[in-house]
Each structure stands twice: as structure tokens, then as C-alpha cells.
Short mmCIF file of C-alpha atoms in Angstrom, two decimals:
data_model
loop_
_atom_site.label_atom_id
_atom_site.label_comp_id
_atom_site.label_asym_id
_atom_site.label_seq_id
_atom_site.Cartn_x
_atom_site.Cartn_y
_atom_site.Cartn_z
CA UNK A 894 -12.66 46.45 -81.27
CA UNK A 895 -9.27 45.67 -80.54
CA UNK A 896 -8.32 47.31 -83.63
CA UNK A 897 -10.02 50.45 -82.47
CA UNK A 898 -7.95 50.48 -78.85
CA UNK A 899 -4.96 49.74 -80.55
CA UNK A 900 -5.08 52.89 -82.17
CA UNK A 901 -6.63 55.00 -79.32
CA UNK A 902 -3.54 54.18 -77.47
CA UNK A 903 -1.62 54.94 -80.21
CA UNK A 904 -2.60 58.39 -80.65
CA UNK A 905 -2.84 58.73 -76.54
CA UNK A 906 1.26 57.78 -76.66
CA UNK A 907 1.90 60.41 -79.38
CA UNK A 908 0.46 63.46 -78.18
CA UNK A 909 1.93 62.29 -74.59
CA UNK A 910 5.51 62.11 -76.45
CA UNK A 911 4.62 65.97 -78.11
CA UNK A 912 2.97 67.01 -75.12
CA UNK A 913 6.60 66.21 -73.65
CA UNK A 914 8.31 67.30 -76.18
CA UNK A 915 6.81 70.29 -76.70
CA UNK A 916 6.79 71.26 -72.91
CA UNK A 917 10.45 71.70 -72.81
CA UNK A 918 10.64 74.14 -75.84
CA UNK A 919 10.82 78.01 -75.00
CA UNK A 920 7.26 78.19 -76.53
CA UNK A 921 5.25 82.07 -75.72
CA UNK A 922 1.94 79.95 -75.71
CA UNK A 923 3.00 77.77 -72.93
CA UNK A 924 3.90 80.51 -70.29
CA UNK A 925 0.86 80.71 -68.64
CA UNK A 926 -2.28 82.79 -68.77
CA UNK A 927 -3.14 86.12 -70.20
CA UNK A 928 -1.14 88.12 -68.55
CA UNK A 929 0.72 89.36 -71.16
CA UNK A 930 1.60 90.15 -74.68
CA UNK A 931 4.56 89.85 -77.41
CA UNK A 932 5.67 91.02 -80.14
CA UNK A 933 6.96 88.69 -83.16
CA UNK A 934 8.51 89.31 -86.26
CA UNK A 935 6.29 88.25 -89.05
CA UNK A 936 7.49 85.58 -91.51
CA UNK A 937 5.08 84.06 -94.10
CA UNK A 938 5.41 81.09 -96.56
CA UNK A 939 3.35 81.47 -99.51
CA UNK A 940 3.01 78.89 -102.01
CA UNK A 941 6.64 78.08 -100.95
CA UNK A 942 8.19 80.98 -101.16
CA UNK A 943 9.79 82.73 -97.47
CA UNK A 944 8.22 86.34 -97.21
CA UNK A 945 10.37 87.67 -94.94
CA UNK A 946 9.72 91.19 -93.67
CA UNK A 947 11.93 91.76 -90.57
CA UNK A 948 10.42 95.44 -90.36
CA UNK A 949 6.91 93.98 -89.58
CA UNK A 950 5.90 92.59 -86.41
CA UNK A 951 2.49 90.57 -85.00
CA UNK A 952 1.43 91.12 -81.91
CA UNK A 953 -0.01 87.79 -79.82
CA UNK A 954 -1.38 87.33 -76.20
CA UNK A 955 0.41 84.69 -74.56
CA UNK A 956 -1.61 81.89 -72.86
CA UNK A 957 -1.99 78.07 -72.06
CA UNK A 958 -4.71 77.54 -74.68
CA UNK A 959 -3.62 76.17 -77.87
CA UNK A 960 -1.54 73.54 -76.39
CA UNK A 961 -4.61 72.17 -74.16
CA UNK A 962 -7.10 73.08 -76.72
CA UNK A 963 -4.71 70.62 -78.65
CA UNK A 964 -4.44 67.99 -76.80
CA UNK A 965 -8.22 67.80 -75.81
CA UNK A 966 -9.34 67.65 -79.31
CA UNK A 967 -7.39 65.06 -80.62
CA UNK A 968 -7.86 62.91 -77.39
CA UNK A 969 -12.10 63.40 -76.99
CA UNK A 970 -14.36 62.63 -79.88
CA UNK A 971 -18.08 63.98 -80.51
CA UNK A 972 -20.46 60.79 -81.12
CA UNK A 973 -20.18 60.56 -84.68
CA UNK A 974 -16.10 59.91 -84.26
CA UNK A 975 -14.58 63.36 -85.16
CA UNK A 976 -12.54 65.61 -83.39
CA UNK A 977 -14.76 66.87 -80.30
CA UNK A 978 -14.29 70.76 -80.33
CA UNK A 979 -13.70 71.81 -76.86
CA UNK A 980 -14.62 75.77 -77.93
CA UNK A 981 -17.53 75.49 -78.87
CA UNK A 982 -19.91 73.13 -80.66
CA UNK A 983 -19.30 74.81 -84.17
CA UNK A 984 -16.88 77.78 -83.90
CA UNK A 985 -16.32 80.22 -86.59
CA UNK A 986 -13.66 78.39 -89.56
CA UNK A 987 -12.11 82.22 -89.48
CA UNK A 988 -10.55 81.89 -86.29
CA UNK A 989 -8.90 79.16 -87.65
CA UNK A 990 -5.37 79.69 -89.01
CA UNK A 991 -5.14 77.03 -91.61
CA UNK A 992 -8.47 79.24 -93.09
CA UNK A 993 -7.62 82.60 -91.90
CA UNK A 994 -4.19 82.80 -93.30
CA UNK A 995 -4.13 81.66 -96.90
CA UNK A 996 -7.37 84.09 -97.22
CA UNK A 997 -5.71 86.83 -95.82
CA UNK A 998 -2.59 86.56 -98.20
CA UNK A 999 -5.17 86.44 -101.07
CA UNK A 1000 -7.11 89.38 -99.57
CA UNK A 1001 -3.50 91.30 -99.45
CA UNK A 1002 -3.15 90.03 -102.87
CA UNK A 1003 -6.08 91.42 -104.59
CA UNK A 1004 -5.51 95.19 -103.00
CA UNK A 1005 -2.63 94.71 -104.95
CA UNK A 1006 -4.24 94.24 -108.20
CA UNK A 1007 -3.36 90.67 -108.67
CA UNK A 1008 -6.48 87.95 -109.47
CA UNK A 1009 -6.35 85.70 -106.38
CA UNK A 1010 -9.62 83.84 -105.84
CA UNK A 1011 -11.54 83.31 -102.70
CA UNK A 1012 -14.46 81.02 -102.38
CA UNK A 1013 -17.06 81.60 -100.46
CA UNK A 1014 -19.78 79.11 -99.00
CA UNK A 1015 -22.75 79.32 -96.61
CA UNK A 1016 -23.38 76.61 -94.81
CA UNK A 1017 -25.80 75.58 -91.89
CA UNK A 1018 -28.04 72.93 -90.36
CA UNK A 1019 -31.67 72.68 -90.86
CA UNK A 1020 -34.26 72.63 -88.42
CA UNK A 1021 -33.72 68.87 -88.49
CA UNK A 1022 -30.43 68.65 -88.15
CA UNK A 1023 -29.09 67.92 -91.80
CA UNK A 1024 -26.19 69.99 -92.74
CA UNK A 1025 -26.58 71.43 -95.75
CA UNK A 1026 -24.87 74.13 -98.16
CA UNK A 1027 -26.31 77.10 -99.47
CA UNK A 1028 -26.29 77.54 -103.47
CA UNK A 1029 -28.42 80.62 -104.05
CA UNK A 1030 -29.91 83.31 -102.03
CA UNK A 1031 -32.42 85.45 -103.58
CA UNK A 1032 -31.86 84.03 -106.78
CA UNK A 1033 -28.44 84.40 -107.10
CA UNK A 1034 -25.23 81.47 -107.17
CA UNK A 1035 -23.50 82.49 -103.89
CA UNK A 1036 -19.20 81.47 -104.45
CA UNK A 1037 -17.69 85.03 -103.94
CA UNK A 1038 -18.17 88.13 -101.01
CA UNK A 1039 -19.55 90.09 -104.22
CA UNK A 1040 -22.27 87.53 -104.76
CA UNK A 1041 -23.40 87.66 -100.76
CA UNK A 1042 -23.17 91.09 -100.74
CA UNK A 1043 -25.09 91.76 -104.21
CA UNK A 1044 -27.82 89.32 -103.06
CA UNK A 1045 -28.40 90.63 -100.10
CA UNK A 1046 -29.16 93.95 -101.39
CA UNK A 1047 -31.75 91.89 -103.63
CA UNK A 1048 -36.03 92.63 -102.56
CA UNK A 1049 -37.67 90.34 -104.70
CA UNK A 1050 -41.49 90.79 -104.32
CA UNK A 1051 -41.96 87.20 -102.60
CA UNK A 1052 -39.64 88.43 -99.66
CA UNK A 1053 -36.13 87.13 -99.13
CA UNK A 1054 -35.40 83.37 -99.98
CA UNK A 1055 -32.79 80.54 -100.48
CA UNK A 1056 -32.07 77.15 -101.85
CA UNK A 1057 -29.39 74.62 -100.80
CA UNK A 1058 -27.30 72.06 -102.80
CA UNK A 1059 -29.62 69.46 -102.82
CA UNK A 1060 -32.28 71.14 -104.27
CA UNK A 1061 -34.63 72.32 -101.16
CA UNK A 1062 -35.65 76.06 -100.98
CA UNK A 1063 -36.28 78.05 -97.63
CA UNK A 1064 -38.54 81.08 -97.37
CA UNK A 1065 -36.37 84.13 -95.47
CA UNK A 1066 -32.89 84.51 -95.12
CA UNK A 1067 -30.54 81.63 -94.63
CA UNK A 1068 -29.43 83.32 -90.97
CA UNK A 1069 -33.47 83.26 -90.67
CA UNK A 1070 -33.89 80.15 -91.25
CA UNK A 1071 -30.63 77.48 -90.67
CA UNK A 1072 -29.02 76.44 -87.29
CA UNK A 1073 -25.47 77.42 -86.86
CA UNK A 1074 -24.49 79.32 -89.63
CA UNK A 1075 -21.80 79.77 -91.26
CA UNK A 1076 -19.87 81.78 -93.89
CA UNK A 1077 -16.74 79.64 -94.74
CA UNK A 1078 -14.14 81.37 -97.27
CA UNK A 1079 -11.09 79.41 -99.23
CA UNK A 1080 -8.63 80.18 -101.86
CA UNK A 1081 -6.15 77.85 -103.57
CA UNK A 1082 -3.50 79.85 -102.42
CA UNK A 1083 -1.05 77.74 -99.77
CA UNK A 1084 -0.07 79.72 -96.94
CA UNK A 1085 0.96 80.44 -93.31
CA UNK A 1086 2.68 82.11 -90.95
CA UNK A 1087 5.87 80.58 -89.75
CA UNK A 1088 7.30 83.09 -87.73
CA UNK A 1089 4.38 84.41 -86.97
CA UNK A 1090 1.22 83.01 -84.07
CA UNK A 1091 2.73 81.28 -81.59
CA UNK A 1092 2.60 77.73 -82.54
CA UNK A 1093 4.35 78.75 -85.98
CA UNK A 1094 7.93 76.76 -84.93
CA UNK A 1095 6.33 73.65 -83.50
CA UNK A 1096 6.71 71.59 -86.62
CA UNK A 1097 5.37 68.59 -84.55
CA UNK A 1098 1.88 70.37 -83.23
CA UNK A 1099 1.50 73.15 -86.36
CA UNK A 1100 -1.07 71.33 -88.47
CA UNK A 1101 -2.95 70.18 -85.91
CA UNK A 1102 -3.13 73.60 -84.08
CA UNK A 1103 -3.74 75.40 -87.51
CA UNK A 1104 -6.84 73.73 -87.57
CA UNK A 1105 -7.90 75.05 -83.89
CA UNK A 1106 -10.27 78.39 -83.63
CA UNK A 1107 -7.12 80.12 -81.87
CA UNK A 1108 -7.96 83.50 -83.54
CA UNK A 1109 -7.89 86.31 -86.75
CA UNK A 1110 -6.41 88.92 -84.84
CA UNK A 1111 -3.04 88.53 -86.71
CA UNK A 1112 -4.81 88.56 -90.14
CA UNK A 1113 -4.50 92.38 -90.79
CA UNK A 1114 -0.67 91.93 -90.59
CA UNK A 1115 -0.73 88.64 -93.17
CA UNK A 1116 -2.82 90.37 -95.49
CA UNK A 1117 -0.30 93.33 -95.44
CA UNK A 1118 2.78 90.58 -96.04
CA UNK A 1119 0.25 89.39 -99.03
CA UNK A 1120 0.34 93.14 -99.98
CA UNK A 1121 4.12 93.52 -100.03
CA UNK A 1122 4.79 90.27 -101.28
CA UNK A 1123 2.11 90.96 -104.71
CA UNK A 1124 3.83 94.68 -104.90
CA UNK A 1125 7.85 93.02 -104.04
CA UNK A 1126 8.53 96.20 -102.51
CA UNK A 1127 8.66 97.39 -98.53
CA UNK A 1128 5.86 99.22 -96.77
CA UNK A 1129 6.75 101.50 -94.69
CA UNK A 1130 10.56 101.57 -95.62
CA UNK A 1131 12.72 102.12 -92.37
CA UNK A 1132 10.40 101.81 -90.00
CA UNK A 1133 9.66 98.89 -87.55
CA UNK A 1134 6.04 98.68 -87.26
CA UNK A 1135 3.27 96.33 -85.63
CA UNK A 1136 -0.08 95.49 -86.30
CA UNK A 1137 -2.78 93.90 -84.88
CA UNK A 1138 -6.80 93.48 -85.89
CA UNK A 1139 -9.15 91.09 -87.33
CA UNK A 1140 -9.11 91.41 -90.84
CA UNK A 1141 -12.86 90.54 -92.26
CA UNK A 1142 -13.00 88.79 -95.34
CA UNK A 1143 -16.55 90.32 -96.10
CA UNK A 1144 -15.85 93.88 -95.88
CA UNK A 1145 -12.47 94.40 -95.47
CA UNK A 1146 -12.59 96.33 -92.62
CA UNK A 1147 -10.13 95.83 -89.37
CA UNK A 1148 -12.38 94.28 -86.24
CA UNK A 1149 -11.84 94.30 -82.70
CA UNK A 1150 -9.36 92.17 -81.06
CA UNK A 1151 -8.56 91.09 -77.12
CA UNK A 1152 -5.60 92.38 -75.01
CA UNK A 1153 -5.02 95.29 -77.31
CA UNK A 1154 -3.16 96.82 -73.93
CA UNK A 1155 -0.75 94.14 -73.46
CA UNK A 1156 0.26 93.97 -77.21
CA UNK A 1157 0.47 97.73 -77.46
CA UNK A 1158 3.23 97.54 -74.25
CA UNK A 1159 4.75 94.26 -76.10
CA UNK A 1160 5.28 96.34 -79.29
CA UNK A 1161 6.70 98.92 -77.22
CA UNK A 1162 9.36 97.34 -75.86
CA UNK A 1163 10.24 95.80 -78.70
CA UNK A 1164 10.91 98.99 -79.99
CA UNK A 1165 7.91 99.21 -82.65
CA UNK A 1166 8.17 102.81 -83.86
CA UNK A 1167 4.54 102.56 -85.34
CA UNK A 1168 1.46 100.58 -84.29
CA UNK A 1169 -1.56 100.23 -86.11
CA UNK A 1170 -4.71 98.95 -84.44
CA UNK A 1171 -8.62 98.63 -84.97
CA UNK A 1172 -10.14 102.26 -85.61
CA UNK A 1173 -13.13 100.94 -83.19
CA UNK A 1174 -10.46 100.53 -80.43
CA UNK A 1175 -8.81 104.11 -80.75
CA UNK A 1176 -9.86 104.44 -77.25
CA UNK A 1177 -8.87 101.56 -75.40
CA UNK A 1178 -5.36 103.09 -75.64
CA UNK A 1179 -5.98 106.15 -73.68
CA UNK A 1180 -3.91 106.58 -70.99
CA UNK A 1181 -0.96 103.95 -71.71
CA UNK A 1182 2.15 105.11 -72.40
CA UNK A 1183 4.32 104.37 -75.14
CA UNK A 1184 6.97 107.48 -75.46
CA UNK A 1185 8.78 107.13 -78.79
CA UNK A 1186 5.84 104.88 -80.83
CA UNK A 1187 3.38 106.57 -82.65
CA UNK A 1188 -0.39 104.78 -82.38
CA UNK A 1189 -2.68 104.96 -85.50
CA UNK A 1190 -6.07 103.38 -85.49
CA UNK A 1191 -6.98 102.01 -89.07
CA UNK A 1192 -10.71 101.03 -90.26
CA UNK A 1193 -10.37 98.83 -93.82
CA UNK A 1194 -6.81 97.10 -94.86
CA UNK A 1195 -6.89 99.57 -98.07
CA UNK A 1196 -6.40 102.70 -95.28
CA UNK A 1197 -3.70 100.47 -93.57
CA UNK A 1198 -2.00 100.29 -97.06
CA UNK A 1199 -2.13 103.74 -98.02
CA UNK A 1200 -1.19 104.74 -94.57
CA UNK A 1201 2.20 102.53 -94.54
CA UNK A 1202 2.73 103.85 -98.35
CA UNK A 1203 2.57 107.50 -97.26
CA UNK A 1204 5.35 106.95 -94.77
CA UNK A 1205 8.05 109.11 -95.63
CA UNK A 1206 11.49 106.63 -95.79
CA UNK A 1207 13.81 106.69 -93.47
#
């Protein structure tokens, strides 16, 4: 017991020092509400190597919640001694950077052409609370998108079905069937932004706020610095451009994102001479403007690609 308090108060005196710390740093994410947006040059470590692309830019929402989101995890824990998730009970591992990232470089890796694995995993809680993994559905070993997407196209005569790690099989589908599912992706890639979200210079708080569900709206630009790092050659040569949209790792395609307004105005003053946005957005824009910076709305990260390589120089 005294063991236990000893170390309670030893992580409470830590996060108070980075809490400190970290309060006098120019930091976007700790100015206060979302009330605006910014616009960052993109920098991405990948497997140790500094992709540096000065021409490409992120585009962020600026806002107290990492930092308390932070802070509140580390400091409350759920009954069975973990990390308490202030979010949400389970929230989606995609919105979490030390997921998000790495997958997106290996998404941008494969448009290239190069073999970059990414594992994918269903997993869920039965109706008695057990959590448990998915191993086939319909019949089929689920590990990659192709598997998910091949089984679900599956109608075997019995109706849809599923069987988990440990051996138990489930009539219907496993979202059918399983509390709080999941579709959790990983690659052995290492990689993450370091110029890039907001937290990326905080070498003190990074890890623990990579782990935090503070959004995939950035993942359409690392997926592109995947891209150009596979291909070692620019996109969009001469141009300063900006992206922003949820890359997902099932389809491909670009999602919606929040405060699309602010970031378009943060790119703009930045001087972004190209923006590229999700395609089911293209009319959130309407009305704002942004003389000098052409908008394009972009559905898959294969259009985004072949958009930015049709770009004549300049």
C-alpha cells in the first residue's frame, strides 16, 4: 500500500513538473479553444530517417485538449488499473497517432509500389464482457483490409458467421454480434510526425500524447510524405501546398474532418498556393475567400497522388 502511494505521488509530481514545463513553451495546442487553425510544415521520421518536405504543409485546429486529455489520463485510472480514457470508454485506435501515423506512411508506401505490410485485427467484447479477437469471418483468416473486404463479400448458405481466437464461433456478423468493435490496423514500420500535429516538439509529453485519440485528420498528408519518401522525388515541385482529411485505412478514400474553415484561412495566410481537402466537403468552402490559393477537393489518396503528379513545375 505504501508502495502503491509512493508511486501515485510520483507520477502526480511528474506530470505537475511537465504540466509546468510544458505551459511555458510557445505550444499551438495550448492557446485556447477552437477558435482557430494553423498551418505547419510537415516533417516525418520514418524508421529513422528525417523526411523533410518544406513544400508540404498540415493543417491542425488549435485547442486545449491534448494537454488536459493528457494529464487526466495518466492521473485517473479505470478499475482494473489502466489508463482511464477520458474520451470515451473505447475510442477508435485510428485517431490515435502512434497507430494512425506509421499506417499511413505504409499506406503512402504501397501506392508507391513498395511491399509494406499492415495488419489488420477485429476485435470486440462479447455479450459477457470478455474481450476477444476475431480470427475468421465467413470462413476466412482475417490479418489484411483484402481479407475483410473479400469476406465480407462472402454469402455462405448458413448466413454470415465468425469465430474468435479462442476457438468460439458467433452466428452473424462480428458488428452483429460483439460490443464495441473494433478494426485495429499495424505495420512494423516506425514512424511519426515530428514537425507535424501539435504535440510533435514536446519531447517530454510526445509518447504519451501519441497514444491519445487526438485525431486522423493529418493522415492524408503522412501518407503523401510516405508517397514521396518510397518514390525520393517531390510532388508537386514548386508549389507550397496543404492538405488535410482522414485518410481510411480500409478504402483509401479521404473522410471528413472538423474546422475545415479555419484550416483553409490558416493555409491561406501561410501562403499555401494549393489546398487539397475531402471531396465530401467541396462545399463547406463556399463562400470563403482565399484570393491567390487554388482549392481542390480529393476522394481516395491515389487521386491526391496523381493530382500533385500532374502539377506542371514551377
Amino acid at each position: 500500500m505504501q508502495q502503491r502511494r509512493e508511486r501515485r505521488r510520483m507520477r502526480a509530481t511528474r506530470w505537475l513538473l511537465i504540466v509546468i514545463v510544458v505551459s511555458m513553451l510557445p505550444v499551438p495546442w495550448l492557446q485556447g479553444g477552437l477558435r482557430h487553425g494553423a498551418s505547419r510544415e510537415l516533417v516525418l521520421s520514418v524508421d529513422g530517417y528525417t523526411v523533410d518536405t518544406p513544400e508540404m504543409r498540415y493543417l491542425t485546429v488549435l485547442g486545449y485538449y491534448p494537454l488536459l486529455q493528457a494529464i487526466g489520463d495518466q492521473l485517473v485510472r479505470d478499475p482494473k488499473g489502466g489508463p482511464a480514457d477520458l474520451l470515451s470508454l473505447d475510442p477508435p485506435d485510428w485517431l490515435r497517432p502512434r497507430v494512425n501515423e506509421p499506417v499511413a506512411v505504409a499506406l503512402g508506401m504501397q501506392a508507391a509500389g513498395l511491399d509494406s505490410p499492415i495488419r489488420l485485427s477485429i476485435v470486440g467484447h462479447t455479450p459477457d464482457g470478455e474481450p476477444v479477437e476475431v480470427d475468421r469471418f465467413n470462413g476466412r483468416p482475417i490479418r489484411t483490409r483484402d481479407d475483410l473486404v473479400k469476406a465480407r463479400d462472402l454469402r455462405p448458405e448458413e448466413g454470415p458467421w465468425f469465430s474468435t481466437r479462442d476457438g468460439q464461433r458467433y452466428e452473424g456478423a462480428p458488428s452483429d454480434t460483439l460490443h464495441r468493435v473494433q478494426l485495429r490496423w499495424s505495420t512494423r514500420l516506425d514512424a511519426f510526425t515530428t514537425g507535424g500535429v501539435p504535440f510533435g516538439h514536446v519531447a517530454a509529453l510526445r509518447e504519451q500524447v501519441r497514444d491519445l485519440p487526438v485525431g486522423a485528420s493529418h493522415t492524408l498528408m503522412v501518407a503523401l510524405a510516405g508517397y514521396a519518401h518510397a518514390t525520393q522525388r517531390d510532388l508537386a515541385p514548386g508549389w507550397t501546398f496543404a492538405g488535410t482529411g482522414a485518410l481510411d485505412p480500409l478504402t483509401g478514400a479521404v473522410t471528413r474532418i472538423g474546422g475545415l474553415e479555419l484550416k483553409a484561412k490558416a493555409a491561406h495566410q501561410d501562403g499555401v498556393e494549393l489546398l487539397i481537402y475531402p471531396a465530401a466537403q467541396r462545399g463547406e468552402l463556399d463562400g470563403i475567400a482565399t484570393p491567390g490559393m487554388r482549392r481542390v477537393p480529393v476522394s481516395t489518396l491515389q487521386e491526391a497522388i496523381e493530382l500533385l503528379d500532374g502539377l506542371a513545375p514551377r
